[in-house]
PDB file of C-alpha atoms in Angstrom:
ATOM      1  CA  UNK A1330     100.117 111.882 143.459  1.00  0.00           C
ATOM      2  CA  UNK A1331      99.759 113.435 140.470  1.00  0.00           C
ATOM      3  CA  UNK A1332     100.961 111.942 137.332  1.00  0.00           C
ATOM      4  CA  UNK A1333     103.341 113.263 134.671  1.00  0.00           C
ATOM      5  CA  UNK A1334     102.003 116.466 133.236  1.00  0.00           C
ATOM      6  CA  UNK A1335     102.472 117.873 129.919  1.00  0.00           C
ATOM      7  CA  UNK A1336     102.226 120.694 128.258  1.00  0.00           C
ATOM      8  CA  UNK A1337     100.974 121.642 125.701  1.00  0.00           C
ATOM      9  CA  UNK A1338      98.821 118.841 125.092  1.00  0.00           C
ATOM     10  CA  UNK A1339      98.460 120.094 121.410  1.00  0.00           C
ATOM     11  CA  UNK A1340     100.588 122.395 118.840  1.00  0.00           C
ATOM     12  CA  UNK A1341     100.867 123.678 115.536  1.00  0.00           C
ATOM     13  CA  UNK A1342     103.609 125.363 114.189  1.00  0.00           C
ATOM     14  CA  UNK A1343     104.733 125.677 110.589  1.00  0.00           C
ATOM     15  CA  UNK A1344     108.182 124.604 108.922  1.00  0.00           C
ATOM     16  CA  UNK A1345     111.469 126.839 110.193  1.00  0.00           C
ATOM     17  CA  UNK A1346     109.575 127.580 113.461  1.00  0.00           C
ATOM     18  CA  UNK A1347     110.974 126.384 116.959  1.00  0.00           C
ATOM     19  CA  UNK A1348     108.791 124.538 119.625  1.00  0.00           C
ATOM     20  CA  UNK A1349     109.249 123.978 123.521  1.00  0.00           C
ATOM     21  CA  UNK A1350     107.599 121.223 125.225  1.00  0.00           C
ATOM     22  CA  UNK A1351     106.984 120.895 129.201  1.00  0.00           C
ATOM     23  CA  UNK A1352     107.213 118.482 131.581  1.00  0.00           C
ATOM     24  CA  UNK A1353     106.115 118.076 135.326  1.00  0.00           C
ATOM     25  CA  UNK A1354     106.924 114.270 136.549  1.00  0.00           C
ATOM     26  CA  UNK A1355     105.896 112.940 139.055  1.00  0.00           C
ATOM     27  CA  UNK A1356     106.651 114.278 142.602  1.00  0.00           C
ATOM     28  CA  UNK A1357     110.345 112.646 144.100  1.00  0.00           C
ATOM     29  CA  UNK A1358     110.775 111.812 140.989  1.00  0.00           C
ATOM     30  CA  UNK A1359     114.287 112.712 139.504  1.00  0.00           C
ATOM     31  CA  UNK A1360     114.907 110.767 136.442  1.00  0.00           C
ATOM     32  CA  UNK A1361     112.500 112.175 133.193  1.00  0.00           C
ATOM     33  CA  UNK A1362     112.931 110.703 129.440  1.00  0.00           C
ATOM     34  CA  UNK A1363     111.566 111.852 126.763  1.00  0.00           C
ATOM     35  CA  UNK A1364     110.272 109.855 123.457  1.00  0.00           C
ATOM     36  CA  UNK A1365     109.206 110.198 119.793  1.00  0.00           C
ATOM     37  CA  UNK A1366     106.464 108.701 118.734  1.00  0.00           C
ATOM     38  CA  UNK A1367     105.266 108.547 115.211  1.00  0.00           C
ATOM     39  CA  UNK A1368     102.868 105.695 113.172  1.00  0.00           C
ATOM     40  CA  UNK A1369     105.812 104.843 111.012  1.00  0.00           C
ATOM     41  CA  UNK A1370     108.711 104.933 113.105  1.00  0.00           C
ATOM     42  CA  UNK A1371     106.995 103.980 116.706  1.00  0.00           C
ATOM     43  CA  UNK A1372     108.562 104.671 119.960  1.00  0.00           C
ATOM     44  CA  UNK A1373     111.838 106.374 119.592  1.00  0.00           C
ATOM     45  CA  UNK A1374     114.391 107.266 122.743  1.00  0.00           C
ATOM     46  CA  UNK A1375     115.155 111.054 122.286  1.00  0.00           C
ATOM     47  CA  UNK A1376     117.093 111.350 125.574  1.00  0.00           C
ATOM     48  CA  UNK A1377     117.549 111.191 129.690  1.00  0.00           C
ATOM     49  CA  UNK A1378     117.674 113.558 132.228  1.00  0.00           C
ATOM     50  CA  UNK A1379     118.386 112.961 135.910  1.00  0.00           C
ATOM     51  CA  UNK A1380     119.158 116.035 138.250  1.00  0.00           C
ATOM     52  CA  UNK A1381     119.890 118.527 136.023  1.00  0.00           C
ATOM     53  CA  UNK A1382     122.323 116.308 133.513  1.00  0.00           C
ATOM     54  CA  UNK A1383     121.832 114.720 130.432  1.00  0.00           C
ATOM     55  CA  UNK A1384     122.276 110.864 130.933  1.00  0.00           C
ATOM     56  CA  UNK A1385     121.432 109.474 127.355  1.00  0.00           C
ATOM     57  CA  UNK A1386     120.624 110.767 124.174  1.00  0.00           C
ATOM     58  CA  UNK A1387     118.910 109.057 121.044  1.00  0.00           C
ATOM     59  CA  UNK A1388     120.019 109.193 117.181  1.00  0.00           C
ATOM     60  CA  UNK A1389     118.445 112.552 116.906  1.00  0.00           C
ATOM     61  CA  UNK A1390     119.644 115.739 115.277  1.00  0.00           C
ATOM     62  CA  UNK A1391     120.995 118.569 117.109  1.00  0.00           C
ATOM     63  CA  UNK A1392     117.786 120.595 116.460  1.00  0.00           C
ATOM     64  CA  UNK A1393     116.531 118.329 119.035  1.00  0.00           C
ATOM     65  CA  UNK A1394     117.839 119.730 122.325  1.00  0.00           C
ATOM     66  CA  UNK A1395     116.469 119.316 125.898  1.00  0.00           C
ATOM     67  CA  UNK A1396     116.918 120.364 129.552  1.00  0.00           C
ATOM     68  CA  UNK A1397     116.106 119.811 133.402  1.00  0.00           C
ATOM     69  CA  UNK A1398     115.747 122.519 136.180  1.00  0.00           C
ATOM     70  CA  UNK A1399     116.790 122.245 139.361  1.00  0.00           C
ATOM     71  CA  UNK A1400     112.959 121.033 140.718  1.00  0.00           C
ATOM     72  CA  UNK A1401     113.061 117.775 138.063  1.00  0.00           C
ATOM     73  CA  UNK A1402     111.000 119.621 135.692  1.00  0.00           C
ATOM     74  CA  UNK A1403     112.126 119.237 132.213  1.00  0.00           C
ATOM     75  CA  UNK A1404     111.614 120.852 128.718  1.00  0.00           C
ATOM     76  CA  UNK A1405     112.421 119.845 124.736  1.00  0.00           C
ATOM     77  CA  UNK A1406     113.441 122.500 121.952  1.00  0.00           C
ATOM     78  CA  UNK A1407     113.344 121.183 118.730  1.00  0.00           C
ATOM     79  CA  UNK A1408     114.753 124.250 116.033  1.00  0.00           C
ATOM     80  CA  UNK A1409     114.311 124.406 112.843  1.00  0.00           C
ATOM     81  CA  UNK A1410     110.934 122.563 112.328  1.00  0.00           C
ATOM     82  CA  UNK A1411     110.445 119.786 109.316  1.00  0.00           C
ATOM     83  CA  UNK A1412     107.535 118.232 108.243  1.00  0.00           C
ATOM     84  CA  UNK A1413     108.331 115.262 109.958  1.00  0.00           C
ATOM     85  CA  UNK A1414     108.805 116.303 113.352  1.00  0.00           C
ATOM     86  CA  UNK A1415     104.534 116.086 113.138  1.00  0.00           C
ATOM     87  CA  UNK A1416     104.680 113.045 116.401  1.00  0.00           C
ATOM     88  CA  UNK A1417     103.375 112.707 119.920  1.00  0.00           C
ATOM     89  CA  UNK A1418     106.012 113.796 122.182  1.00  0.00           C
ATOM     90  CA  UNK A1419     106.076 112.127 125.469  1.00  0.00           C
ATOM     91  CA  UNK A1420     107.566 112.413 128.715  1.00  0.00           C
ATOM     92  CA  UNK A1421     108.347 109.905 131.059  1.00  0.00           C
ATOM     93  CA  UNK A1422     109.694 110.085 134.796  1.00  0.00           C
ATOM     94  CA  UNK A1423     110.660 107.381 137.295  1.00  0.00           C
ATOM     95  CA  UNK A1424     111.810 107.379 140.498  1.00  0.00           C
ATOM     96  CA  UNK A1425     115.339 106.035 140.582  1.00  0.00           C
ATOM     97  CA  UNK A1426     118.467 107.317 138.488  1.00  0.00           C
ATOM     98  CA  UNK A1427     117.399 105.983 135.125  1.00  0.00           C
ATOM     99  CA  UNK A1428     114.603 104.836 133.333  1.00  0.00           C
ATOM    100  CA  UNK A1429     116.497 101.651 131.973  1.00  0.00           C
ATOM    101  CA  UNK A1430     116.423 100.606 135.368  1.00  0.00           C
ATOM    102  CA  UNK A1431     113.605  97.917 137.244  1.00  0.00           C
ATOM    103  CA  UNK A1432     111.819 100.953 138.155  1.00  0.00           C
ATOM    104  CA  UNK A1433     108.542 101.547 136.388  1.00  0.00           C
ATOM    105  CA  UNK A1434     108.507 104.335 134.333  1.00  0.00           C
ATOM    106  CA  UNK A1435     105.203 106.706 134.313  1.00  0.00           C
ATOM    107  CA  UNK A1436     104.598 108.502 131.196  1.00  0.00           C
ATOM    108  CA  UNK A1437     101.998 111.666 130.514  1.00  0.00           C
ATOM    109  CA  UNK A1438      99.480 111.881 127.883  1.00  0.00           C
ATOM    110  CA  UNK A1439     102.041 113.727 125.405  1.00  0.00           C
ATOM    111  CA  UNK A1440     102.216 116.568 123.208  1.00  0.00           C
ATOM    112  CA  UNK A1441     100.973 115.979 119.890  1.00  0.00           C
ATOM    113  CA  UNK A1442     102.852 118.555 117.398  1.00  0.00           C
ATOM    114  CA  UNK A1443     101.955 118.979 114.051  1.00  0.00           C
ATOM    115  CA  UNK A1444     103.781 120.809 111.862  1.00  0.00           C
ATOM    116  CA  UNK A1445     102.700 122.533 108.204  1.00  0.00           C
TER     117      UNK A1445
ATOM    118  CA  UNK B 378     121.691  96.753 114.282  1.00  0.00           C
ATOM    119  CA  UNK B 379     119.700  95.519 117.338  1.00  0.00           C
ATOM    120  CA  UNK B 380     115.579  94.762 116.476  1.00  0.00           C
ATOM    121  CA  UNK B 381     112.234  93.947 117.638  1.00  0.00           C
ATOM    122  CA  UNK B 382     109.910  92.366 116.098  1.00  0.00           C
ATOM    123  CA  UNK B 383     106.428  91.981 117.182  1.00  0.00           C
ATOM    124  CA  UNK B 384     103.694  89.881 115.856  1.00  0.00           C
ATOM    125  CA  UNK B 385     100.969  89.722 114.757  1.00  0.00           C
ATOM    126  CA  UNK B 386     100.660  93.165 113.948  1.00  0.00           C
ATOM    127  CA  UNK B 387      97.345  93.631 114.793  1.00  0.00           C
ATOM    128  CA  UNK B 388      94.466  91.060 116.335  1.00  0.00           C
ATOM    129  CA  UNK B 389      90.698  90.861 116.811  1.00  0.00           C
ATOM    130  CA  UNK B 390      89.411  88.322 119.266  1.00  0.00           C
ATOM    131  CA  UNK B 391      86.165  88.233 121.136  1.00  0.00           C
ATOM    132  CA  UNK B 392      85.057  89.557 124.820  1.00  0.00           C
ATOM    133  CA  UNK B 393      86.064  86.602 127.036  1.00  0.00           C
ATOM    134  CA  UNK B 394      88.745  84.945 124.812  1.00  0.00           C
ATOM    135  CA  UNK B 395      92.396  84.569 126.072  1.00  0.00           C
ATOM    136  CA  UNK B 396      95.316  86.084 123.271  1.00  0.00           C
ATOM    137  CA  UNK B 397      99.248  85.677 123.291  1.00  0.00           C
ATOM    138  CA  UNK B 398     101.467  88.692 121.891  1.00  0.00           C
ATOM    139  CA  UNK B 399     104.854  87.499 120.362  1.00  0.00           C
ATOM    140  CA  UNK B 400     108.092  89.603 120.672  1.00  0.00           C
ATOM    141  CA  UNK B 401     111.679  88.214 119.046  1.00  0.00           C
ATOM    142  CA  UNK B 402     114.451  90.388 119.836  1.00  0.00           C
ATOM    143  CA  UNK B 403     118.064  90.395 118.811  1.00  0.00           C
ATOM    144  CA  UNK B 404     119.512  92.548 121.491  1.00  0.00           C
ATOM    145  CA  UNK B 405     122.350  91.146 123.596  1.00  0.00           C
ATOM    146  CA  UNK B 406     123.171  91.156 125.979  1.00  0.00           C
ATOM    147  CA  UNK B 407     119.691  93.372 127.911  1.00  0.00           C
ATOM    148  CA  UNK B 408     119.483  94.519 131.184  1.00  0.00           C
ATOM    149  CA  UNK B 409     115.639  94.322 131.101  1.00  0.00           C
ATOM    150  CA  UNK B 410     112.579  93.449 128.637  1.00  0.00           C
ATOM    151  CA  UNK B 411     109.354  95.741 129.285  1.00  0.00           C
ATOM    152  CA  UNK B 412     105.989  95.036 127.869  1.00  0.00           C
ATOM    153  CA  UNK B 413     103.703  98.495 127.933  1.00  0.00           C
ATOM    154  CA  UNK B 414     100.154  98.992 127.159  1.00  0.00           C
ATOM    155  CA  UNK B 415      99.382 102.206 124.641  1.00  0.00           C
ATOM    156  CA  UNK B 416      95.154 103.448 124.842  1.00  0.00           C
ATOM    157  CA  UNK B 417      94.494 105.910 121.981  1.00  0.00           C
ATOM    158  CA  UNK B 418      95.589 109.130 122.264  1.00  0.00           C
ATOM    159  CA  UNK B 419      97.531 107.899 125.807  1.00  0.00           C
ATOM    160  CA  UNK B 420     101.143 107.766 127.060  1.00  0.00           C
ATOM    161  CA  UNK B 421     102.113 104.018 127.647  1.00  0.00           C
ATOM    162  CA  UNK B 422     101.133 102.264 130.887  1.00  0.00           C
ATOM    163  CA  UNK B 423     103.951  99.962 132.172  1.00  0.00           C
ATOM    164  CA  UNK B 424     102.855  96.315 132.616  1.00  0.00           C
ATOM    165  CA  UNK B 425     105.539  93.834 133.017  1.00  0.00           C
ATOM    166  CA  UNK B 426     109.187  94.555 133.677  1.00  0.00           C
ATOM    167  CA  UNK B 427     111.607  91.505 133.002  1.00  0.00           C
ATOM    168  CA  UNK B 428     115.039  90.676 133.634  1.00  0.00           C
ATOM    169  CA  UNK B 429     116.993  88.395 131.738  1.00  0.00           C
ATOM    170  CA  UNK B 430     116.994  85.970 134.386  1.00  0.00           C
ATOM    171  CA  UNK B 431     113.334  86.409 135.095  1.00  0.00           C
ATOM    172  CA  UNK B 432     111.145  83.303 133.445  1.00  0.00           C
ATOM    173  CA  UNK B 433     107.823  84.911 133.818  1.00  0.00           C
ATOM    174  CA  UNK B 434     105.912  88.050 135.581  1.00  0.00           C
ATOM    175  CA  UNK B 435     102.271  88.122 136.119  1.00  0.00           C
ATOM    176  CA  UNK B 436     100.109  91.574 136.386  1.00  0.00           C
ATOM    177  CA  UNK B 437      96.577  90.773 136.987  1.00  0.00           C
ATOM    178  CA  UNK B 438      95.093  89.089 133.888  1.00  0.00           C
ATOM    179  CA  UNK B 439      98.015  89.972 132.067  1.00  0.00           C
ATOM    180  CA  UNK B 440     101.013  87.391 132.120  1.00  0.00           C
ATOM    181  CA  UNK B 441     104.538  88.170 130.463  1.00  0.00           C
ATOM    182  CA  UNK B 442     107.331  85.341 129.555  1.00  0.00           C
ATOM    183  CA  UNK B 443     110.849  85.272 128.829  1.00  0.00           C
ATOM    184  CA  UNK B 444     112.833  82.764 127.225  1.00  0.00           C
ATOM    185  CA  UNK B 445     116.596  83.955 126.983  1.00  0.00           C
ATOM    186  CA  UNK B 446     118.139  81.777 124.844  1.00  0.00           C
ATOM    187  CA  UNK B 447     115.371  81.908 122.040  1.00  0.00           C
ATOM    188  CA  UNK B 448     115.206  85.335 122.408  1.00  0.00           C
ATOM    189  CA  UNK B 449     111.489  85.419 122.717  1.00  0.00           C
ATOM    190  CA  UNK B 450     108.603  87.014 125.050  1.00  0.00           C
ATOM    191  CA  UNK B 451     105.174  87.029 125.103  1.00  0.00           C
ATOM    192  CA  UNK B 452     102.638  88.734 126.769  1.00  0.00           C
ATOM    193  CA  UNK B 453      99.206  86.603 127.605  1.00  0.00           C
ATOM    194  CA  UNK B 454      95.930  88.108 128.233  1.00  0.00           C
ATOM    195  CA  UNK B 455      93.119  86.112 130.075  1.00  0.00           C
ATOM    196  CA  UNK B 456      89.391  86.329 130.035  1.00  0.00           C
ATOM    197  CA  UNK B 457      89.909  89.481 127.707  1.00  0.00           C
ATOM    198  CA  UNK B 458      87.387  92.355 128.096  1.00  0.00           C
ATOM    199  CA  UNK B 459      86.798  95.787 126.217  1.00  0.00           C
ATOM    200  CA  UNK B 460      89.250  98.147 127.954  1.00  0.00           C
ATOM    201  CA  UNK B 461      92.087  95.617 126.997  1.00  0.00           C
ATOM    202  CA  UNK B 462      91.509  97.224 123.249  1.00  0.00           C
ATOM    203  CA  UNK B 463      94.757  98.702 122.925  1.00  0.00           C
ATOM    204  CA  UNK B 464      98.281  99.070 121.358  1.00  0.00           C
ATOM    205  CA  UNK B 465     101.003  96.515 123.259  1.00  0.00           C
ATOM    206  CA  UNK B 466     104.394  97.517 123.265  1.00  0.00           C
ATOM    207  CA  UNK B 467     107.458  95.698 123.884  1.00  0.00           C
ATOM    208  CA  UNK B 468     110.533  97.469 124.251  1.00  0.00           C
ATOM    209  CA  UNK B 469     114.432  95.636 125.023  1.00  0.00           C
ATOM    210  CA  UNK B 470     116.825  97.725 127.029  1.00  0.00           C
ATOM    211  CA  UNK B 471     120.659  97.329 126.928  1.00  0.00           C
ATOM    212  CA  UNK B 472     122.836  97.878 130.236  1.00  0.00           C
ATOM    213  CA  UNK B 473     123.826 100.963 131.323  1.00  0.00           C
ATOM    214  CA  UNK B 474     126.359 102.125 129.220  1.00  0.00           C
ATOM    215  CA  UNK B 475     125.024 100.365 126.252  1.00  0.00           C
ATOM    216  CA  UNK B 476     125.575 103.353 123.934  1.00  0.00           C
ATOM    217  CA  UNK B 477     123.705 106.089 123.332  1.00  0.00           C
ATOM    218  CA  UNK B 478     120.357 104.987 122.373  1.00  0.00           C
ATOM    219  CA  UNK B 479     120.478 101.537 124.240  1.00  0.00           C
ATOM    220  CA  UNK B 480     116.010 101.085 124.063  1.00  0.00           C
ATOM    221  CA  UNK B 481     115.054  99.309 121.235  1.00  0.00           C
ATOM    222  CA  UNK B 482     111.238  99.848 120.584  1.00  0.00           C
ATOM    223  CA  UNK B 483     108.719  97.304 118.672  1.00  0.00           C
ATOM    224  CA  UNK B 484     106.127  98.948 116.718  1.00  0.00           C
ATOM    225  CA  UNK B 485     103.660  96.866 118.242  1.00  0.00           C
ATOM    226  CA  UNK B 486     100.514  94.989 118.452  1.00  0.00           C
ATOM    227  CA  UNK B 487      97.027  96.666 118.035  1.00  0.00           C
ATOM    228  CA  UNK B 488      94.323  94.884 119.889  1.00  0.00           C
ATOM    229  CA  UNK B 489      90.830  94.792 119.415  1.00  0.00           C
ATOM    230  CA  UNK B 490      88.267  93.236 121.426  1.00  0.00           C
ATOM    231  CA  UNK B 491      84.787  92.943 119.894  1.00  0.00           C
ATOM    232  CA  UNK B 492      81.888  92.417 122.461  1.00  0.00           C
TER     233      UNK B 492
END
């Protein structure tokens, strides 16, 4: 089985712009979670989707949004980019209804976003 | 506020030696505790998942232990290899419905294996 894929892998944007990141989960996985990773804060949970419904959301401003499509692929969007949004954005999928259950989460390689 | 503290922040050991990484947490109750390995430039890879009722879980040369009374977990790596050089992250997950967030991550231990 192919792993979790994320596109693009690298992205450079300027402040004020918006960005959309894409994630394709492992075939058959319907739960997708997004995380932000920075050197200072480490990993932080953004949101989780199952069957096109957002199940959980982390403590991020409304500029961060996401959605999941009927084929389980997911996108996240960040509007009005700030310098502090520079980070590695990771997507993970699992076979259960939630990545918080005992099923293993499988992470993609991430999208590295640099905001100038 | 829930916290997960990992120690040491960084560790250098010689190839073939054993090491133990620590994870202390305040999250209570919790659903499960996970250890991940993250190579530079890659996404994390799951090593172990333990519920609050499990004391130990192994995955090859990796063995995680959990003491729910003292709220401590450790990851022991046996006979280290160069490929073990990575960051190791501890995550404590609250039961479903445990709040909007429900996941508390440690900052990780950066492990370097020297030949």
